[in-house]
CSV table of C-alpha atoms in Angstrom, one decimal:
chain,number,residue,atom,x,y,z
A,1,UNK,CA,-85.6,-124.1,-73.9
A,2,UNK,CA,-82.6,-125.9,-75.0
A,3,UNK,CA,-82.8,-129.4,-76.3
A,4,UNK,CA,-81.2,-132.3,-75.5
A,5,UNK,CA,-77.3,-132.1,-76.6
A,6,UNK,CA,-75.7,-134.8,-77.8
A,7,UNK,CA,-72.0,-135.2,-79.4
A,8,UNK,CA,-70.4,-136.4,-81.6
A,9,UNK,CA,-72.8,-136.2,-84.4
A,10,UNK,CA,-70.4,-138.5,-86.6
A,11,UNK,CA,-68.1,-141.3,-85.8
A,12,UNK,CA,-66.2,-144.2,-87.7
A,13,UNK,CA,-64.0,-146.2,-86.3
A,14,UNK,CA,-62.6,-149.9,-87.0
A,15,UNK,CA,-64.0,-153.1,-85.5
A,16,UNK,CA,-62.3,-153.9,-82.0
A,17,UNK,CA,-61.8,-150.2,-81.9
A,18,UNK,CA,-63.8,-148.3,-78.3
A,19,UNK,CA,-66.2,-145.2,-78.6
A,20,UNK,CA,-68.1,-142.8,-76.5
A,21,UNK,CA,-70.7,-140.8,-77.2
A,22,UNK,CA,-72.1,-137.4,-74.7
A,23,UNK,CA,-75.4,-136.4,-74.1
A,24,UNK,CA,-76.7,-133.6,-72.5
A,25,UNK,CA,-80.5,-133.7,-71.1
A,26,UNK,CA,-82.7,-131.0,-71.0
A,27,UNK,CA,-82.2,-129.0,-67.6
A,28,UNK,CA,-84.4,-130.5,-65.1
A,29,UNK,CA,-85.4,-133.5,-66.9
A,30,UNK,CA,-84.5,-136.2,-64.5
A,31,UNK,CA,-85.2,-139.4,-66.6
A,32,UNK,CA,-82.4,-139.9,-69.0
A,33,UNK,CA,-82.4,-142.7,-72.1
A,34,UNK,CA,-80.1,-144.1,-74.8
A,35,UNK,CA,-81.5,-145.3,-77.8
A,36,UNK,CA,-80.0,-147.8,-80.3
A,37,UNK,CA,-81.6,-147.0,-84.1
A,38,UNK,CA,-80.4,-149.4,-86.6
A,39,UNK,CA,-81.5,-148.2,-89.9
A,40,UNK,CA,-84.9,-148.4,-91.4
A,41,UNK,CA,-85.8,-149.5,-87.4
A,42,UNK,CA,-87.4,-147.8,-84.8
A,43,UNK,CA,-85.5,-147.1,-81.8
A,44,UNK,CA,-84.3,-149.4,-79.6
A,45,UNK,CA,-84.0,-149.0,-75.9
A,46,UNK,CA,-80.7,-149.6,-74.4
A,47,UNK,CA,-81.0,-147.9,-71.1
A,48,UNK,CA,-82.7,-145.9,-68.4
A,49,UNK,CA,-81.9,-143.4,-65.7
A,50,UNK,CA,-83.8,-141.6,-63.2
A,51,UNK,CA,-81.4,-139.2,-62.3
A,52,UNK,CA,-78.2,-140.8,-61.6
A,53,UNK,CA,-79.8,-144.5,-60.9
A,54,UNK,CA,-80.0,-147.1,-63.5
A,55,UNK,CA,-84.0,-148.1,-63.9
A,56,UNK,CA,-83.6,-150.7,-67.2
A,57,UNK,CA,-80.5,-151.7,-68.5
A,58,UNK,CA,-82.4,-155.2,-69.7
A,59,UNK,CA,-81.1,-154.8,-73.5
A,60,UNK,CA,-77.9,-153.8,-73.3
A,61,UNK,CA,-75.1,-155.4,-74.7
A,62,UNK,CA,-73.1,-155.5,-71.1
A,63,UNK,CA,-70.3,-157.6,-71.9
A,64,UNK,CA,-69.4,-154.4,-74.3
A,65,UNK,CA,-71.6,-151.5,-73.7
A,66,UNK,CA,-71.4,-149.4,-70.7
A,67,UNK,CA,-72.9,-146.1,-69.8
A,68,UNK,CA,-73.2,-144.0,-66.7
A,69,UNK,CA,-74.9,-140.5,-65.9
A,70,UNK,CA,-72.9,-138.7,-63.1
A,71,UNK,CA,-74.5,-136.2,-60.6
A,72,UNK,CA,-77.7,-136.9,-62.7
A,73,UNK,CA,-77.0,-135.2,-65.4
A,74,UNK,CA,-74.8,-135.6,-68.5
A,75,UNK,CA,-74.3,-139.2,-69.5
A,76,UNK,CA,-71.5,-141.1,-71.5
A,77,UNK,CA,-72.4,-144.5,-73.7
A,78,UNK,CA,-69.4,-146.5,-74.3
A,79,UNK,CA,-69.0,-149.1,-76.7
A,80,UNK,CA,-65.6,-151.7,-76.5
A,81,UNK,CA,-64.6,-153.2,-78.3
A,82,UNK,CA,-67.1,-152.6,-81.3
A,83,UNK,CA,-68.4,-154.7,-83.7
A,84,UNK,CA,-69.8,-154.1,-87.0
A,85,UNK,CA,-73.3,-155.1,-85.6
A,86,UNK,CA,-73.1,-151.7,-83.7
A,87,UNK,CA,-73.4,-149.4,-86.4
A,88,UNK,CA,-76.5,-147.5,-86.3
A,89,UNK,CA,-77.6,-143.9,-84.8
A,90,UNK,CA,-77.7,-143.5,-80.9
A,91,UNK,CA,-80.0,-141.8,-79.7
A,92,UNK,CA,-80.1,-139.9,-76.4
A,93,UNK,CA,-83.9,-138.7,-75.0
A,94,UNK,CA,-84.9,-137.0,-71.7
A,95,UNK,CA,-88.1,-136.6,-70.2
A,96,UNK,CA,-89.2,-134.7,-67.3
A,97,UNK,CA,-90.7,-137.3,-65.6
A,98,UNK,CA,-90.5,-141.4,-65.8
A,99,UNK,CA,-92.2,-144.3,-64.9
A,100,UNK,CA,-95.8,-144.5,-64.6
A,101,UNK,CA,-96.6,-140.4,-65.4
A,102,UNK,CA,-96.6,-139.0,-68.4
A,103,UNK,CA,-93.2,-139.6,-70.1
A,104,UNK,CA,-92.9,-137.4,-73.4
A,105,UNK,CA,-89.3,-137.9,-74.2
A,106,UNK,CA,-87.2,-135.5,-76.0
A,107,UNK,CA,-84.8,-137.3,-78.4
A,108,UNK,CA,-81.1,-135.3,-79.4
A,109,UNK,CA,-80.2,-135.6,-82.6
A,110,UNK,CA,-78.7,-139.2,-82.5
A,111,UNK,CA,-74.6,-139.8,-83.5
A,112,UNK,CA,-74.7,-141.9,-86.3
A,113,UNK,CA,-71.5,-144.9,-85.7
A,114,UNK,CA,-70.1,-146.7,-88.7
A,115,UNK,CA,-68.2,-149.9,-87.5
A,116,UNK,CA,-65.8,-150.7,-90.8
B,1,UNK,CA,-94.6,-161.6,-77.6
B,2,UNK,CA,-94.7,-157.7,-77.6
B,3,UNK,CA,-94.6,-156.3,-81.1
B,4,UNK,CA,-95.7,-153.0,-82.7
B,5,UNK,CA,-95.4,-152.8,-86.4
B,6,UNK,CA,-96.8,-151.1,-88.8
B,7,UNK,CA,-98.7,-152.7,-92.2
B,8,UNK,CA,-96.4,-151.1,-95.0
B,9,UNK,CA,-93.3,-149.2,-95.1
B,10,UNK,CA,-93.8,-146.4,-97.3
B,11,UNK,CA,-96.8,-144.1,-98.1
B,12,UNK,CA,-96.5,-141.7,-101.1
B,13,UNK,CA,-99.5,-138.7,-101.1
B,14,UNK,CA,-100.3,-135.8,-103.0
B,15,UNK,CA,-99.9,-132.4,-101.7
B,16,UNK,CA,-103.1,-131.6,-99.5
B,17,UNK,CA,-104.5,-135.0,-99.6
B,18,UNK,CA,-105.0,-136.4,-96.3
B,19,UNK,CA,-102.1,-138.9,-95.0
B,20,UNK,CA,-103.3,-142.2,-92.8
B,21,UNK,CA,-100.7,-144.3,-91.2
B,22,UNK,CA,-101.5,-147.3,-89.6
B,23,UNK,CA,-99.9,-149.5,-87.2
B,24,UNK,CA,-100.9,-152.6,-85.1
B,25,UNK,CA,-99.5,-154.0,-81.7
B,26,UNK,CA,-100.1,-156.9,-80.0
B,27,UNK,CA,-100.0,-155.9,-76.5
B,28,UNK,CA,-103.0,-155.4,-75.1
B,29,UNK,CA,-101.9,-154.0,-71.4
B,30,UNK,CA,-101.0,-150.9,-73.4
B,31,UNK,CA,-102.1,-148.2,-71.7
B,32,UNK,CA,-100.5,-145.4,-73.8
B,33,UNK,CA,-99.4,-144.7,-77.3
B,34,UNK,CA,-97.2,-142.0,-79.0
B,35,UNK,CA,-96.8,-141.2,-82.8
B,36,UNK,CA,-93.3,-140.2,-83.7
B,37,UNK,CA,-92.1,-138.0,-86.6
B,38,UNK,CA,-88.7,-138.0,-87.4
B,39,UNK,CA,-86.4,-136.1,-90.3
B,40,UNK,CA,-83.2,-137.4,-91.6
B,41,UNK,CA,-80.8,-136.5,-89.7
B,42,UNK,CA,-82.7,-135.5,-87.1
B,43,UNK,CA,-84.4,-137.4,-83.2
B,44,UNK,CA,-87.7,-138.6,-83.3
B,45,UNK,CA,-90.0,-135.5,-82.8
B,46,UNK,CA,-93.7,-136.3,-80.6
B,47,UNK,CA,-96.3,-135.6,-82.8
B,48,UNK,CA,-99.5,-136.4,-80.9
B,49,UNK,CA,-100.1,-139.4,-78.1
B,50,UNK,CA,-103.5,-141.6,-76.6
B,51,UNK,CA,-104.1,-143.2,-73.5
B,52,UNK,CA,-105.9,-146.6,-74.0
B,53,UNK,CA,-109.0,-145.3,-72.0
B,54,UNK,CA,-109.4,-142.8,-75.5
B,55,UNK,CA,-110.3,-144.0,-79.0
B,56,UNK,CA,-109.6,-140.6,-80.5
B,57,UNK,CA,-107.8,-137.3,-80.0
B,58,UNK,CA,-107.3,-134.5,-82.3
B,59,UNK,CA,-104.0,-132.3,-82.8
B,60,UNK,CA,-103.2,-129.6,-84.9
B,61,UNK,CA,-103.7,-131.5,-88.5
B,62,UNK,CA,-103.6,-134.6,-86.7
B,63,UNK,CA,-105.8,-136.9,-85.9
B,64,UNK,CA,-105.3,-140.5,-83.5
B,65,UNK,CA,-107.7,-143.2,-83.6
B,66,UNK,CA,-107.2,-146.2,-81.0
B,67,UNK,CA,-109.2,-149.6,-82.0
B,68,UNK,CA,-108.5,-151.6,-79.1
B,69,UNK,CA,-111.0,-154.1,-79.7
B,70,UNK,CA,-108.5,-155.1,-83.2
B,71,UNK,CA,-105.0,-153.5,-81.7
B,72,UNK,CA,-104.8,-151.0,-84.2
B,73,UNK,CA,-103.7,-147.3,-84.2
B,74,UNK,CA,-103.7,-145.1,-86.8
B,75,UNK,CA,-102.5,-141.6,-87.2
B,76,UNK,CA,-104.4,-139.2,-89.8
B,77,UNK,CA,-102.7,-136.4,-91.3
B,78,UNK,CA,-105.1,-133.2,-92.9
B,79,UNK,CA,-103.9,-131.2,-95.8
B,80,UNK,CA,-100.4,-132.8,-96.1
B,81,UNK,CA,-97.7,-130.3,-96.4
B,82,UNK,CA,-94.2,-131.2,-98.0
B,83,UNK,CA,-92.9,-130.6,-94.5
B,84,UNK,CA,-94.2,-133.8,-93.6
B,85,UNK,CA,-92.2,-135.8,-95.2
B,86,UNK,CA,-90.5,-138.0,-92.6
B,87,UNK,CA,-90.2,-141.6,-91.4
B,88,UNK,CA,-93.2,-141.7,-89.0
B,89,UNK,CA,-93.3,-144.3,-85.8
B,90,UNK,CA,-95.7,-145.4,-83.4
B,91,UNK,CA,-94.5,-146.7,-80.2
B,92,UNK,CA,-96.6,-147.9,-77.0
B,93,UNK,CA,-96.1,-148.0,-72.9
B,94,UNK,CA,-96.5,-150.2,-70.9
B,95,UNK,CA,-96.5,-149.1,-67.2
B,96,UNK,CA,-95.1,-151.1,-64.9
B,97,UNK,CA,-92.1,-152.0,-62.7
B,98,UNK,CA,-89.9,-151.5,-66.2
B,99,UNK,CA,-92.4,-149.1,-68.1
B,100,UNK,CA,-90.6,-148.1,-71.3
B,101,UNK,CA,-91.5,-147.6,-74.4
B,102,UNK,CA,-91.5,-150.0,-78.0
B,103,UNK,CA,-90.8,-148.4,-81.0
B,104,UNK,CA,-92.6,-149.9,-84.1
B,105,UNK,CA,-90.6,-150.0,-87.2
B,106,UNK,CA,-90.9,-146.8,-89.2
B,107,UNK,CA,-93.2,-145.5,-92.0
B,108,UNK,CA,-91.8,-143.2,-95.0
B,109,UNK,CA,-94.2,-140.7,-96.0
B,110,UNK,CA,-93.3,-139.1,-99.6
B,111,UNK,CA,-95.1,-136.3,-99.8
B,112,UNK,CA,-95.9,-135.3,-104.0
B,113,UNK,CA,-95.7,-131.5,-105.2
């Protein structure tokens, strides 16, 4: 089984400057999550899908973060303009199911964002 | 409010010694828990989880103890290999309306040849 995809797995860019990052769930996981991982922290949640539907998007950033997961499956995070605060590793996890079940999440191996 | 931290940040062992890590929340509408290993450069990776209506469950080399009564979880590790060497995290669920789950702040384990 094929994990969860994400892409880039590096990015700098300058302050002010925009960035996306891809993730690709696991096939047939219809809960999808970004994570926020500023270093030495434990992830942080920034959003939640169930399939293409938006279930928590209490801590993000909105007036500069935006993300959206068409036909319930792949799902872009957009940061603009960026700010230095922003640099950290996101993290995108699936799970099979969400809610009140069972939720082991699957995490892809992060992109790590340096904001100079 | 909600917190889940654990007591210190980094744990040094000797090669097949037993590892514990130990973390507390405050949250006592908890109902689930999950242990979290994660590699540099790497996603957090489950390791082993407990409902609230457990106090212990065992893995393969791992061990979960749930003290509900002091909010305190605890993950044991048997025989510690160098492959466990990682930044270790405990997170908890709440379920509900917006169940998610809170990530404590992670744990270095340093495992010594």
């Amino acid at each position: 089984e094929a994990g969860v995809a994400q892409s880039p797995r590096y990015k700098i860019i300058e302050k002010r400057q925009s960035v996306a990052f891809w993730c690709n769930p696991i096939s047939g996981h219809a809960t999808l999550y970004w994570y926020q991982q500023i270093l030495g922290q434990g992830p942080k949640l920034l959003i939640q899908f169930q399939n293409n539907g938006v279930v928590d998007d209490s801590q993000l950033p909105k007036d500069r973060f935006s993300a959206e997961r068409l036909k319930g499956v792949d799902s872009t995070l957009k940061i603009q303009p960026a700010k230095l605060e922003d640099s950290a590793v996101y993290l995108c996890a699936s799970s099979l199911f969400g809610g009140n079940t069972r939720l082991e999440q699957y995490f892809g191996p992060g992109t790590r964002l340096t904001v100079t | 409010g909600e917190s889940v931290g654990l007591h210190l940040p980094t744990l040094s062992v000797q090669e097949g010694d037993n590892s514990i890590i130990n973390c507390a929340y405050s949250n006592s509408a908890s109902d689930y828990f999950i242990w979290y290993k994660q590699e540099s450069g790497k996603g957090p990776q489950f390791i082993i989880d407990i409902r609230s209506n457990m106090d212990k469950r065992q893995g393969q080399r791992v061990t979960v103890l749930l003290n509900k009564t002091v909010k305190h979880l605890s993950l044991q590790i048997a025989a510690t290999q160098p492959g466990d060497s990682a930044v270790y995290f405990c997170a908890e669920h709440l379920t509900g309306a917006n169940s998610k789950l809170t990530f404590g702040k992670g744990i270095t384990l340093s495992v010594r040849p």
